[in-house]
Every structure is written in structure tokens, then in C-alpha cells.
């Protein structure tokens, strides 16, 4: 074989690596006769090369031309737009999320979680976080040649994590020339401005090629107060708190709340000095704070990337390849100032403080609105891949081989600001006095606390008086920054061999086999300040661990029939993979695929596969950390099961919970809806005894390409995925329901309730862990229709329509017989139907692309009108997993995208477009799915205009 053959230069990758455009090696007889080599390809989901793209596995392909017709600039947004993807794991509207993954962009298939979707770059694994998340923001769009998504389990081909499917991103290679692009855009409201600049340069010679590129992208934040649906905590229909309902406003007021020994709440009168209680009024709804005013709806993102790849022919049969990628990504998010409650931290305002009008120790609440909390996540990704590949002939057959190495490291720093250092708060609200020079001092005369500035937590927001949070010196003393660090490293050594063993009557008996050694290590180190528990930020212990494994795989394609009646082709694809981990032992997974073409027009396909997901570093070695959980107490007399289920009410009463019990929120006020944040911090941890998840996947479908309608392809696939021994964090709601709703006695020992004061009867302590238990199962259909119309006098039309219908997505949390199976399809961010339609028209140098994105309706638990009304249209809803639960259903949503393009005569392309061209706004969702606001985090937040210019040289 000659590597310098132009057909080979289409982009040879190592043998056995999926999705490489590679040629077949023609036999010596064919070469002598002058026949043309076939272009053979290996498709994601199989490591065997074939002259036919059609496989037993369903694969969605996005070519670069398709990508350029969209208004999205990140790989994650492009993939997230596919109908088969689930809700974003951490959307850019999820400002309250925490952990090392914050700031990244992650995609999962089938709503099974990003840790169950394997991401490849040129057929080789990307690195992950300690939690198993792959950040697609680390891949610059300019380097992408195409994206292929396998919507099928593939552990037998690729190993762990490929339960829901595989996303394979193919980079540009063998590029000749120079291409530079510019993109700029912003929302119609004048915010969220984005700029992207990139270039790609390549040169191809007789023996090799090199491709270089760089990309810079920056997008500004969008403030929650600048959108009607996020301006108020509970959406546009509830803009103010009332005496009966706080409507999500926070009792942790930025006006400062004084609490006396009888639990009376006072707020200082406007303009009053605050030296005596007569300067205060009783706390009322007018003193609540709208935390959304300080929050960002969309975080700020900046990304810088450089990349290079090349190949060199050492001889006609041996080639070296290498690629390098470096990305630095900085994401910044902002939430409201910390809602400080002195009772929680034991830092009462001293009776000897110059700012205490009571003259005795008193608790207080004060939100630090002057110093909103920000998190800046800066991550550097370095990836290096190198290998040697070649071919040889044995017994008149050609074989491909390769050996390779991949090194991928993600290294990051998270800087947090806006949290208070509790010892300094203790000093600042402790005894204080005014010295002879008129300066306020912490401590007492003769025992001054050096560096301390007395704090007046009762000074209202906007005040610049002494002791207020407007004082820069006080801010520096109270608010100390934190710096978390993390490093994740992946190393892969591989060797592969592929070829044909024999020629059967129906074709070649092809195979691919190989060995892979992989090493994973990772650590996440919270700032010492956070580990100490002396900050208002959530305390957490370090995560550190590593593991390694050895794997062997074998795949064979067995041709059974060819060119006979009712079987133009019938073949079987069989694969198996043995994986040996140093943590839990070994596992064997297999896959069987059937491909049958009864006629040239029709392909019938089906697969059965077993798979697994190994526990990741965070699952096994994560330290115990604090969390403020969203949960619903079943004993709550308004929103809990006790409100409508007498047996639950009886169980709560037997446990000593009063009949009129109400859950309180993090601000200390009464909950105004289900699923509110805990008043106290709970704890969650890892489990070193975890075993792998196991899965089974079934698919069956067809592809129909009728000869009598040229350019039409119709595909329909049924799929089903079942995961056993699911690795999952127990939810607080589930633990409480197990106790009170299901009567599981062991669950009642998993939590504690307070005994006195504000926390009396409230859940004050829960320790959650990770467990293997229960199952997760989903099934549905994928429909694809693509039609390239015949050329018409007024241009060319291409119609591409893809739809995913989810029949069900269910989850059982543990192996207890009493635990109900929860149904997620149609609830919150789990859509029953997602559908995308793209219509492209081109005429000469002009083109128009129209895109339609459809999302079916959703349900959620009611927060208002529990007995029925405008916001609770399913008041009598009941099921085995929710019991009696007033619910609401919101309608479907459709977003339209438009792009106009022109190919200029100076070899440039100019594109002008708008995403969400009709400025559609989704419905209010009080459950805040994938978001920190009353809005689904995967929906557009406004009409987005953009201009894109690409110049080729």
C-alpha cells in the first residue's frame, strides 16, 4: 500500500479507530489490472472497515457544512441541539450549582446522565472530571470536521461509560491553505454579547501534512433581572411577596433583621439611627429581598484554544501521526450575596456591640447583597496523541495495524468570593467601642482586636454609614476568597490489528482486535478555608484517587448471504471486550448486530449489547461534603404527602411532628412550595465499595431509500436501555418518603429533626451516600427523514427532520420492594418528544437555512392553586410514585432559527442569522428544571442575532 495515494490522504487514522475515512488495500491482482481502490470506512460503533457506510448501529452524522449553517459556536451547543440528547447536565442558567464541573459544558444522551455518554476525539477517549463528566467546551469548533453520534450501547467496542451512546468528534486533517473566521452576536435585549475568532492553516506535501489552528471565544453574562421570567424568584406572575405567600422572596433580608430573645423580628426604619428599639419596626413582607436581582441568568464564558495535527510517511507502508490540543476556559457565575443567619453559626450580635440597640446578645439575619457571590472556574486542558500505523500483506491478504498513546490532562482552579469567614464575623459583631479619636474598634478598651472593623448587620442595603457592608475595609475583613484546585489525568496505550481472515461465499470474514491499557487519576482539593468549615461556603473534604485497567477486544463481521433473493446482504457483527480493573475486578461485555438488506432500497438492522460503567474517582474516593438540598418534607401540611394522605399524616404524628407542621426554607421563612432548599446543611459522601453499573441495550429499525424517489432516506429505530445496580446519590426526599410514606423503618434512622427553637421538628441532619441499587430504564423511537430534492430552476432544497419519542424513563432508587418506580418522562426537563426540522435552500452563491426546534409539554408539582386554578390544572393528579399530588402541565414549545448566507466572489462566506427568531419564551416552571430560576435551563432566553464571516486564502 502506498500512503501517498491521494485517496489515502482523505484522512487515514489508526487501524481500528472508528470514523476514519480510509481506503481499502486493493489486492495485487486489482492493482495490476488498474482497477480503482474502494474507499473503506469504519463507522462509530464498529472498528471494522467496510466499503459500506450502512451498519447495524444507528448513527447520527453532522458534517461541517451542517454545523456552519447553525448559529451555535460551541461543540456542546451543537450536540445539545440533537433530538436524542437529554437536558443539559449543568446549564449556563444553573448558577447555584457547585463542584469542579461548574463552568464546563456537558452533554448526555437519553437523559441518562453525561457520565453514561462516552466522548471520543478522533476515536480516542477524552479526559473526564473526577465525576466522569467530559467538558465539550475544551474542543474548539474550528477544529471540527464532523460529529457522529452513536445512539446505542457500545461498551463491547469502547469500554466503560458507553451505556447511552458515544459522541465522536472528528478533527480536520490534511487541510491545504488558510481559513479565518469571525463571529459576533448578542441578544435582542442588548446583552450576552459573544465574539469568536479563529483560523486554520494547513499544508500537505508529498510525504506528510500538518494542520494548525487557534480560536478565541468570549461571551458576556446575562443578568436575571433583565428577563421577565427570571426577574422575580417565582416568575412573572408573582412579582411581590404577600402576607400569605413570600412568592420565593427571601426572609434573609438585605435590610438587616434583629431577632430578640422572644423570636420577634425587627428591621430598622428608613433614615433612623438604630440606637434604640424605637428606631425599628416589626419585620413584614416589605422587608423581604429579591435575590434574583443580583443573580446572573447566564454565566460569563471565555475560551482560548490552539491545536495542531500532522502525519508523516516513513515509508510506503508506515506512517507516524500526532496531534496536540490546548484549551484554557474561564467561566464566571454570580449569585446573590450570602444569606447570613447568626443562629446557624453561633455568632449573635453582642450586647456590648455599639450597634446593638437591645443591650443584650441577639441573633440577626443579613444578606450580603453588597458582595454578591462569584465563582470563577479556570480550566486548562492539554491533550497529546501520537501513534505509528501501517499495513502488511500475509497470505495474499492485507492487514492494518497501529500502536498509539494518548495523554489528556484537565487542570483547574476555582476561585470563590462573597462568602464570610466566621471567626472574623464573630469578632466584628462581638464587643466593640469608639476610641478617643472617634474610631470604632473591635474588642474592649485595652483588648483591641487588631485589623478588625466592627460590623453593623442592621445597617440597610445602600447605607454608607460606619459599620455597613459598603465599607471596603469591612468587606476585606469579612469576605475571604477561596481557591479550590483540581487535576484529572488520563493515559491510554493501545495496539490494534484489523483485516480479513477468509473469504466466504457472501464476502470477507473481517475482524478487528486490540489491547488497551488505561490509567485514570484525579484529585479535587477544596481550599483549606472550606475544609475547615470556618467559611459560609459549603465545607468539603478532598477527593483523590486513581485506578488502572487492561482491556482486550475482538470484533468480527460475518457475511451470511449476498445477492440472493430477499437478501442483497445479510451479515452478523459480533464483538466482545474483556476489562480488568485494579479496583473491582474484571467484566466481560458483548454486542451482537444484525444487518439485513432484503432489497437495495431497504436496510433492516438490530443490535443487542451488554455494557457497564465503572465507578469513577469521585464515586469511590470523594470526601464528605456539605450540601443544601432541595427536598420536600412529606410531613409538610401544605405540600407534603401528609396533606392528602391520612396514613402519612398518621406516621408523621406518631413521630412527634405536629399536624400543622410547615417546612422552612434556607432563609428561615415558611416554605411556599415543594422542593425548597434546606435550612441546615446536610452531608453527602462517596462509597469505596461501589460496583459497576451494568446495562443491556436493544435496538431494532430500518433505513429506507427508495430508488423511485432519489435523494430520500427514511429511518426509524426502536431502542431500549436498562441499567442495573445504578450508582446514585440518595435524595433527602426519597429517604423521608421511605420512612413516612412507605414505612421502611430503617430509613427513619437516616435523619434527625430539631428539638427546639426555629428548627423544632425541622429536618436538621441527613447523611447521604452513593449506593448501587435499583435500576434505570428507558425506551423510545428515533425517526429520521432526509430528502434532497432534484435540482430545480429556482435552486436546491434539502429537508432534514429528526425526532425522538421517549416511551418512558423510569427509575427505582433501591432494592426495597416497597420503593415505587418513579416515572420521569414528561416531567420537568424530561421531554416525551423532541423534534428538529431543517430546511435548506441554495441558489448559486445564495442560501437560506430555516431550523425548527420542538419540545413537548412538561408536568411539575403545583406550587400555587393547589385545589385547582390557573396554575394547577391537574389538581387531582395521583400516581403510584407521587401518590396524591396536585400537578400542572405546561404546553409545548417551538423555537425557530434563520440564517442567510452568501458566498462572495473573493472566496468568502458571509452569514447573517437569528436563533429564536420569533423571540419565543418558555413557560414559568416553579420546579426550576436544570436552572436556578423558574424557567427550564435548556430553553433560549431571547432572540439572538449573529453575523459570521469566513475568508479562505
Short mmCIF file of C-alpha atoms in Angstrom, two decimals, residues 36-429:
data_model
loop_
_atom_site.label_atom_id
_atom_site.label_comp_id
_atom_site.label_asym_id
_atom_site.label_seq_id
_atom_site.Cartn_x
_atom_site.Cartn_y
_atom_site.Cartn_z
CA UNK A 36 -9.74 1.53 -8.56
CA UNK A 37 -9.33 1.00 -4.81
CA UNK A 38 -12.52 1.15 -2.82
CA UNK A 39 -12.79 3.83 -0.17
CA UNK A 40 -13.39 1.87 3.00
CA UNK A 41 -14.71 3.45 6.15
CA UNK A 42 -15.07 2.41 9.77
CA UNK A 43 -18.16 3.85 11.43
CA UNK A 44 -18.60 4.81 15.08
CA UNK A 45 -19.74 1.71 16.92
CA UNK A 46 -17.54 -0.65 14.91
CA UNK A 47 -13.78 -0.92 14.49
CA UNK A 48 -14.05 -2.93 11.27
CA UNK A 49 -13.58 -1.12 8.00
CA UNK A 50 -16.15 -1.64 5.30
CA UNK A 51 -16.90 -0.33 1.85
CA UNK A 52 -20.46 0.36 3.03
CA UNK A 53 -21.47 3.13 5.44
CA UNK A 54 -24.70 1.37 6.42
CA UNK A 55 -24.28 -0.54 9.67
CA UNK A 56 -26.32 -2.39 12.24
CA UNK A 57 -25.82 0.56 14.63
CA UNK A 58 -27.86 3.79 14.39
CA UNK A 59 -25.51 6.74 13.88
CA UNK A 60 -26.34 10.46 13.54
CA UNK A 61 -23.80 12.39 11.46
CA UNK A 62 -23.22 16.15 11.42
CA UNK A 63 -20.89 17.33 8.66
CA UNK A 64 -19.01 20.60 8.87
CA UNK A 65 -21.36 22.11 6.30
CA UNK A 66 -24.30 21.30 8.60
CA UNK A 67 -22.51 22.87 11.57
CA UNK A 68 -21.76 26.09 9.69
CA UNK A 69 -25.45 26.56 8.92
CA UNK A 70 -26.25 26.81 12.64
CA UNK A 71 -25.90 29.82 14.89
CA UNK A 72 -24.17 27.88 17.66
CA UNK A 73 -20.48 28.35 18.32
CA UNK A 74 -19.65 25.63 20.85
CA UNK A 75 -19.45 21.89 20.26
CA UNK A 76 -21.68 21.31 23.29
CA UNK A 77 -24.45 23.57 21.95
CA UNK A 78 -24.28 21.87 18.55
CA UNK A 79 -24.64 18.39 20.04
CA UNK A 80 -27.20 19.55 22.61
CA UNK A 81 -29.40 20.60 19.71
CA UNK A 82 -29.83 16.98 18.59
CA UNK A 83 -33.22 15.44 19.37
CA UNK A 84 -31.64 12.37 21.02
CA UNK A 85 -29.85 14.38 23.71
CA UNK A 86 -31.27 14.95 27.17
CA UNK A 87 -31.40 18.10 29.24
CA UNK A 88 -28.07 19.84 29.86
CA UNK A 89 -26.41 18.42 32.97
CA UNK A 90 -25.26 21.82 34.22
CA UNK A 91 -26.85 24.53 32.13
CA UNK A 92 -25.43 28.03 32.00
CA UNK A 93 -28.58 29.10 33.87
CA UNK A 94 -27.75 26.79 36.76
CA UNK A 95 -25.97 29.45 38.80
CA UNK A 96 -26.39 27.64 42.12
CA UNK A 97 -24.52 24.51 41.01
CA UNK A 98 -21.21 23.70 42.68
CA UNK A 99 -18.22 21.39 42.23
CA UNK A 100 -15.32 21.09 39.83
CA UNK A 101 -17.60 20.69 36.79
CA UNK A 102 -19.12 24.16 37.13
CA UNK A 103 -18.26 26.25 34.08
CA UNK A 104 -17.97 23.30 31.73
CA UNK A 105 -20.44 22.20 29.07
CA UNK A 106 -21.62 18.61 29.23
CA UNK A 107 -23.97 16.57 27.07
CA UNK A 108 -25.76 13.34 27.81
CA UNK A 109 -27.85 11.08 25.62
CA UNK A 110 -31.30 9.79 26.54
CA UNK A 111 -31.35 11.79 29.81
CA UNK A 112 -29.26 9.07 31.44
CA UNK A 113 -26.52 11.46 32.60
CA UNK A 114 -23.30 12.73 30.97
CA UNK A 115 -21.26 10.17 32.90
CA UNK A 116 -23.03 7.47 30.85
CA UNK A 117 -22.18 9.04 27.50
CA UNK A 118 -18.69 8.37 26.17
CA UNK A 119 -16.98 11.23 24.31
CA UNK A 120 -14.22 10.49 21.81
CA UNK A 121 -11.90 12.79 19.93
CA UNK A 122 -10.78 11.17 16.69
CA UNK A 123 -11.97 7.86 18.05
CA UNK A 124 -9.96 8.11 21.28
CA UNK A 125 -11.20 8.86 24.76
CA UNK A 126 -11.40 12.39 26.08
CA UNK A 127 -10.43 13.07 29.67
CA UNK A 128 -13.09 13.46 32.35
CA UNK A 129 -13.60 15.13 35.70
CA UNK A 130 -13.40 13.03 38.85
CA UNK A 131 -17.19 12.71 38.49
CA UNK A 132 -16.90 11.26 34.98
CA UNK A 133 -18.03 14.39 33.07
CA UNK A 134 -16.40 15.27 29.73
CA UNK A 135 -16.18 19.00 29.04
CA UNK A 136 -17.04 19.65 25.40
CA UNK A 137 -16.14 23.33 25.89
CA UNK A 138 -12.50 22.27 25.69
CA UNK A 139 -12.91 21.45 21.97
CA UNK A 140 -12.82 24.47 19.62
CA UNK A 141 -15.47 24.41 16.91
CA UNK A 142 -12.97 25.45 14.24
CA UNK A 143 -11.12 22.12 14.61
CA UNK A 144 -14.24 20.03 13.98
CA UNK A 145 -14.64 18.30 10.63
CA UNK A 146 -17.71 16.34 11.62
CA UNK A 147 -19.54 14.93 14.65
CA UNK A 148 -21.02 11.47 14.74
CA UNK A 149 -23.30 10.27 17.50
CA UNK A 150 -23.89 6.59 18.13
CA UNK A 151 -27.24 6.24 19.89
CA UNK A 152 -26.55 2.69 21.00
CA UNK A 153 -24.65 0.98 23.81
CA UNK A 154 -21.05 0.30 22.85
CA UNK A 155 -19.12 -0.97 25.87
CA UNK A 156 -18.00 -4.02 23.89
CA UNK A 157 -16.31 -1.67 21.42
CA UNK A 158 -15.08 1.18 23.62
CA UNK A 159 -15.30 0.01 27.23
CA UNK A 160 -16.80 1.79 30.23
CA UNK A 161 -19.26 4.71 30.08
CA UNK A 162 -20.71 3.97 26.61
CA UNK A 163 -24.07 2.95 28.06
CA UNK A 164 -26.29 5.61 26.49
CA UNK A 165 -24.13 6.10 23.41
CA UNK A 166 -20.98 7.64 22.01
CA UNK A 167 -20.18 11.13 20.74
CA UNK A 168 -17.22 11.05 18.36
CA UNK A 169 -15.72 14.38 17.28
CA UNK A 170 -13.54 14.19 14.18
CA UNK A 171 -10.96 16.92 13.66
CA UNK A 172 -9.86 18.50 10.40
CA UNK A 173 -6.82 16.93 8.78
CA UNK A 174 -4.83 17.20 5.57
CA UNK A 175 -6.03 20.78 5.23
CA UNK A 176 -4.46 22.93 2.49
CA UNK A 177 -4.49 26.71 2.67
CA UNK A 178 -5.63 29.27 5.22
CA UNK A 179 -9.10 29.91 6.59
CA UNK A 180 -10.04 32.67 9.04
CA UNK A 181 -13.45 33.28 10.61
CA UNK A 182 -15.14 35.90 12.73
CA UNK A 183 -18.42 35.56 14.62
CA UNK A 184 -20.24 38.21 16.64
CA UNK A 185 -23.70 38.25 18.15
CA UNK A 186 -25.91 39.35 21.02
CA UNK A 187 -29.45 39.02 22.33
CA UNK A 188 -32.14 41.39 21.21
CA UNK A 189 -32.10 42.91 24.70
CA UNK A 190 -28.56 44.12 24.00
CA UNK A 191 -26.74 41.71 26.33
CA UNK A 192 -24.97 38.38 26.18
CA UNK A 193 -22.59 39.65 23.50
CA UNK A 194 -20.40 36.96 22.01
CA UNK A 195 -17.30 37.15 19.85
CA UNK A 196 -15.38 34.26 18.29
CA UNK A 197 -12.26 34.48 16.15
CA UNK A 198 -10.35 31.56 14.67
CA UNK A 199 -8.04 30.50 11.91
CA UNK A 200 -6.92 27.20 10.42
CA UNK A 201 -3.76 26.76 8.34
CA UNK A 202 -2.64 23.60 6.65
CA UNK A 203 -0.11 22.33 4.19
CA UNK A 204 0.17 18.95 2.50
CA UNK A 205 3.34 17.68 0.93
CA UNK A 206 4.44 14.52 -0.81
CA UNK A 207 5.19 12.63 2.39
CA UNK A 208 3.10 14.33 5.02
CA UNK A 209 0.82 17.11 6.13
CA UNK A 210 0.32 19.49 9.04
CA UNK A 211 -2.73 21.44 10.20
CA UNK A 212 -2.54 24.30 12.70
CA UNK A 213 -5.23 26.46 14.22
CA UNK A 214 -6.29 28.75 17.02
CA UNK A 215 -9.58 30.01 18.40
CA UNK A 216 -10.67 32.71 20.83
CA UNK A 217 -14.24 32.96 22.08
CA UNK A 218 -15.84 35.19 24.70
CA UNK A 219 -19.45 35.60 25.80
CA UNK A 220 -20.76 38.12 28.32
CA UNK A 221 -23.12 37.40 31.17
CA UNK A 222 -26.88 37.94 31.13
CA UNK A 223 -28.42 39.29 34.33
CA UNK A 224 -31.54 37.65 35.70
CA UNK A 225 -33.19 41.00 36.35
CA UNK A 226 -33.10 41.73 32.61
CA UNK A 227 -35.59 38.98 31.72
CA UNK A 228 -39.24 38.91 32.80
CA UNK A 229 -39.19 35.18 33.57
CA UNK A 230 -36.16 35.42 35.89
CA UNK A 231 -36.63 38.90 37.36
CA UNK A 232 -38.62 37.54 40.29
CA UNK A 233 -37.94 34.33 42.24
CA UNK A 234 -41.23 32.68 41.27
CA UNK A 235 -41.64 34.15 37.83
CA UNK A 236 -43.56 36.94 36.25
CA UNK A 237 -46.94 36.02 37.77
CA UNK A 238 -45.74 36.59 41.34
CA UNK A 239 -43.68 39.77 41.38
CA UNK A 240 -44.20 40.65 45.05
CA UNK A 241 -44.37 38.85 48.39
CA UNK A 242 -47.68 38.83 50.21
CA UNK A 243 -48.73 38.23 53.80
CA UNK A 244 -49.81 34.70 52.88
CA UNK A 245 -47.05 33.81 50.46
CA UNK A 246 -43.49 35.10 50.14
CA UNK A 247 -43.52 34.03 46.46
CA UNK A 248 -39.93 32.91 46.68
CA UNK A 249 -38.62 36.19 48.08
CA UNK A 250 -36.04 35.69 50.82
CA UNK A 251 -36.58 36.38 54.50
CA UNK A 252 -32.81 36.69 54.68
CA UNK A 253 -33.23 40.39 54.11
CA UNK A 254 -30.53 42.76 52.95
CA UNK A 255 -32.20 45.32 55.24
CA UNK A 256 -30.87 43.51 58.31
CA UNK A 257 -33.16 41.65 60.73
CA UNK A 258 -32.77 41.86 64.52
CA UNK A 259 -34.19 38.92 66.49
CA UNK A 260 -34.78 39.27 70.22
CA UNK A 261 -34.97 36.51 72.81
CA UNK A 262 -38.70 36.01 72.19
CA UNK A 263 -38.10 35.44 68.45
CA UNK A 264 -39.54 38.81 67.48
CA UNK A 265 -38.10 40.13 64.21
CA UNK A 266 -37.31 43.83 63.75
CA UNK A 267 -36.00 45.94 60.86
CA UNK A 268 -34.62 49.46 61.19
CA UNK A 269 -36.80 52.30 59.96
CA UNK A 270 -35.53 54.20 56.91
CA UNK A 271 -33.33 57.10 57.99
CA UNK A 272 -33.37 56.12 61.68
CA UNK A 273 -30.16 55.95 63.69
CA UNK A 274 -30.86 52.48 65.05
CA UNK A 275 -29.66 53.28 68.56
CA UNK A 276 -32.87 52.13 70.28
CA UNK A 277 -35.65 49.67 69.53
CA UNK A 278 -37.98 52.61 68.81
CA UNK A 279 -35.99 53.08 65.60
CA UNK A 280 -37.21 49.67 64.37
CA UNK A 281 -40.46 48.22 63.03
CA UNK A 282 -41.79 44.69 63.00
CA UNK A 283 -40.48 42.61 60.12
CA UNK A 284 -43.01 42.45 57.27
CA UNK A 285 -43.28 41.35 53.66
CA UNK A 286 -41.97 44.75 52.60
CA UNK A 287 -38.60 43.75 54.09
CA UNK A 288 -38.14 40.60 52.03
CA UNK A 289 -35.30 40.54 49.48
CA UNK A 290 -35.50 39.56 45.83
CA UNK A 291 -32.30 37.54 45.42
CA UNK A 292 -32.82 37.32 41.65
CA UNK A 293 -31.87 40.98 41.32
CA UNK A 294 -28.22 40.08 41.93
CA UNK A 295 -28.01 36.79 40.06
CA UNK A 296 -26.83 36.06 36.55
CA UNK A 297 -29.16 34.17 34.28
CA UNK A 298 -26.30 33.15 32.02
CA UNK A 299 -22.73 32.96 33.16
CA UNK A 300 -19.72 34.57 31.50
CA UNK A 301 -17.50 32.34 29.38
CA UNK A 302 -14.10 32.82 27.77
CA UNK A 303 -12.22 30.16 25.81
CA UNK A 304 -8.77 30.18 24.15
CA UNK A 305 -7.56 27.18 22.13
CA UNK A 306 -4.68 26.14 19.92
CA UNK A 307 -4.38 22.84 18.10
CA UNK A 308 -2.15 21.03 15.66
CA UNK A 309 -2.09 17.67 13.95
CA UNK A 310 0.14 16.10 11.38
CA UNK A 311 1.32 12.92 9.77
CA UNK A 312 4.50 11.76 8.07
CA UNK A 313 5.16 8.77 5.82
CA UNK A 314 8.29 6.97 6.98
CA UNK A 315 7.85 4.53 4.10
CA UNK A 316 5.16 3.37 1.73
CA UNK A 317 3.68 1.20 4.48
CA UNK A 318 4.43 3.03 7.73
CA UNK A 319 3.14 6.41 8.87
CA UNK A 320 3.51 8.45 12.03
CA UNK A 321 0.69 10.65 13.35
CA UNK A 322 0.46 13.18 16.15
CA UNK A 323 -1.97 15.80 17.45
CA UNK A 324 -1.91 18.43 20.20
CA UNK A 325 -4.77 20.41 21.75
CA UNK A 326 -4.54 23.11 24.41
CA UNK A 327 -7.58 24.96 25.74
CA UNK A 328 -7.92 27.47 28.54
CA UNK A 329 -11.52 28.02 29.60
CA UNK A 330 -12.68 30.60 32.14
CA UNK A 331 -16.28 30.67 33.32
CA UNK A 332 -17.72 33.11 35.85
CA UNK A 333 -21.08 32.86 37.57
CA UNK A 334 -22.78 35.09 40.12
CA UNK A 335 -25.48 34.53 42.70
CA UNK A 336 -26.93 36.75 45.40
CA UNK A 337 -24.99 37.74 48.50
CA UNK A 338 -24.83 35.15 51.26
CA UNK A 339 -27.95 34.96 53.50
CA UNK A 340 -26.13 35.03 56.83
CA UNK A 341 -28.05 33.73 59.86
CA UNK A 342 -26.20 34.20 63.12
CA UNK A 343 -28.15 31.43 64.84
CA UNK A 344 -26.71 28.85 62.42
CA UNK A 345 -23.11 29.89 63.15
CA UNK A 346 -23.38 30.88 66.80
CA UNK A 347 -22.34 34.48 66.16
CA UNK A 348 -25.01 36.56 67.87
CA UNK A 349 -24.70 40.35 67.87
CA UNK A 350 -23.06 41.05 71.21
CA UNK A 351 -24.95 43.04 73.79
CA UNK A 352 -21.72 45.05 74.07
CA UNK A 353 -21.65 45.92 70.38
CA UNK A 354 -22.05 49.61 69.66
CA UNK A 355 -24.65 48.63 67.04
CA UNK A 356 -26.93 46.55 69.29
CA UNK A 357 -29.98 48.57 70.44
CA UNK A 358 -31.14 45.83 72.85
CA UNK A 359 -28.10 45.82 75.11
CA UNK A 360 -28.16 42.02 75.23
CA UNK A 361 -26.97 39.31 72.84
CA UNK A 362 -29.35 38.99 69.91
CA UNK A 363 -29.44 36.94 66.74
CA UNK A 364 -29.68 38.58 63.36
CA UNK A 365 -30.15 37.83 59.69
CA UNK A 366 -28.41 39.81 56.98
CA UNK A 367 -27.95 39.08 53.30
CA UNK A 368 -24.62 40.33 51.98
CA UNK A 369 -26.04 41.91 48.85
CA UNK A 370 -23.16 44.41 48.73
CA UNK A 371 -20.83 41.49 47.92
CA UNK A 372 -22.58 39.04 45.56
CA UNK A 373 -21.03 35.58 45.47
CA UNK A 374 -18.99 34.86 42.38
CA UNK A 375 -17.28 31.69 41.24
CA UNK A 376 -14.58 31.85 38.60
CA UNK A 377 -13.66 28.45 37.19
CA UNK A 378 -10.48 28.40 35.17
CA UNK A 379 -9.52 25.14 33.49
CA UNK A 380 -6.62 24.23 31.24
CA UNK A 381 -6.86 21.16 29.03
CA UNK A 382 -3.77 19.67 27.45
CA UNK A 383 -4.10 16.70 25.13
CA UNK A 384 -1.40 14.90 23.19
CA UNK A 385 -1.86 11.93 20.93
CA UNK A 386 0.77 10.09 18.90
CA UNK A 387 0.99 6.82 17.07
CA UNK A 388 2.52 4.74 14.34
CA UNK A 389 0.36 2.88 11.86
CA UNK A 390 0.90 0.76 8.85
CA UNK A 391 -0.07 -2.24 6.79
CA UNK A 392 1.38 -5.55 5.73
CA UNK A 393 0.49 -8.44 3.48
CA UNK A 394 0.24 -12.04 4.63
CA UNK A 395 -1.11 -14.96 2.64
CA UNK A 396 -2.42 -12.64 -0.05
CA UNK A 397 -4.35 -10.61 2.50
CA UNK A 398 -3.74 -7.10 3.75
CA UNK A 399 -3.81 -6.17 7.41
CA UNK A 400 -3.77 -2.78 9.15
CA UNK A 401 -2.04 -2.20 12.45
CA UNK A 402 -1.35 0.67 14.77
CA UNK A 403 0.08 1.47 18.18
CA UNK A 404 -0.76 4.69 19.95
CA UNK A 405 -0.61 6.79 23.08
CA UNK A 406 -2.99 9.45 24.42
CA UNK A 407 -2.31 11.85 27.28
CA UNK A 408 -5.16 14.10 28.44
CA UNK A 409 -4.98 16.38 31.47
CA UNK A 410 -7.54 18.82 32.84
CA UNK A 411 -6.16 21.19 35.46
CA UNK A 412 -8.21 23.88 37.09
CA UNK A 413 -8.66 26.48 39.81
CA UNK A 414 -11.99 27.60 41.22
CA UNK A 415 -11.93 30.97 42.93
CA UNK A 416 -14.89 31.83 45.11
CA UNK A 417 -15.71 35.24 46.54
CA UNK A 418 -18.61 36.54 48.62
CA UNK A 419 -18.58 34.01 51.47
CA UNK A 420 -17.92 35.14 55.03
CA UNK A 421 -15.12 33.95 57.33
CA UNK A 422 -16.97 33.01 60.50
CA UNK A 423 -14.21 33.81 63.09
CA UNK A 424 -13.93 37.31 61.65
CA UNK A 425 -17.71 37.70 61.76
CA UNK A 426 -17.54 36.68 65.43
CA UNK A 427 -15.02 39.44 66.08
CA UNK A 428 -16.88 42.04 64.03
CA UNK A 429 -20.23 41.50 65.79
#
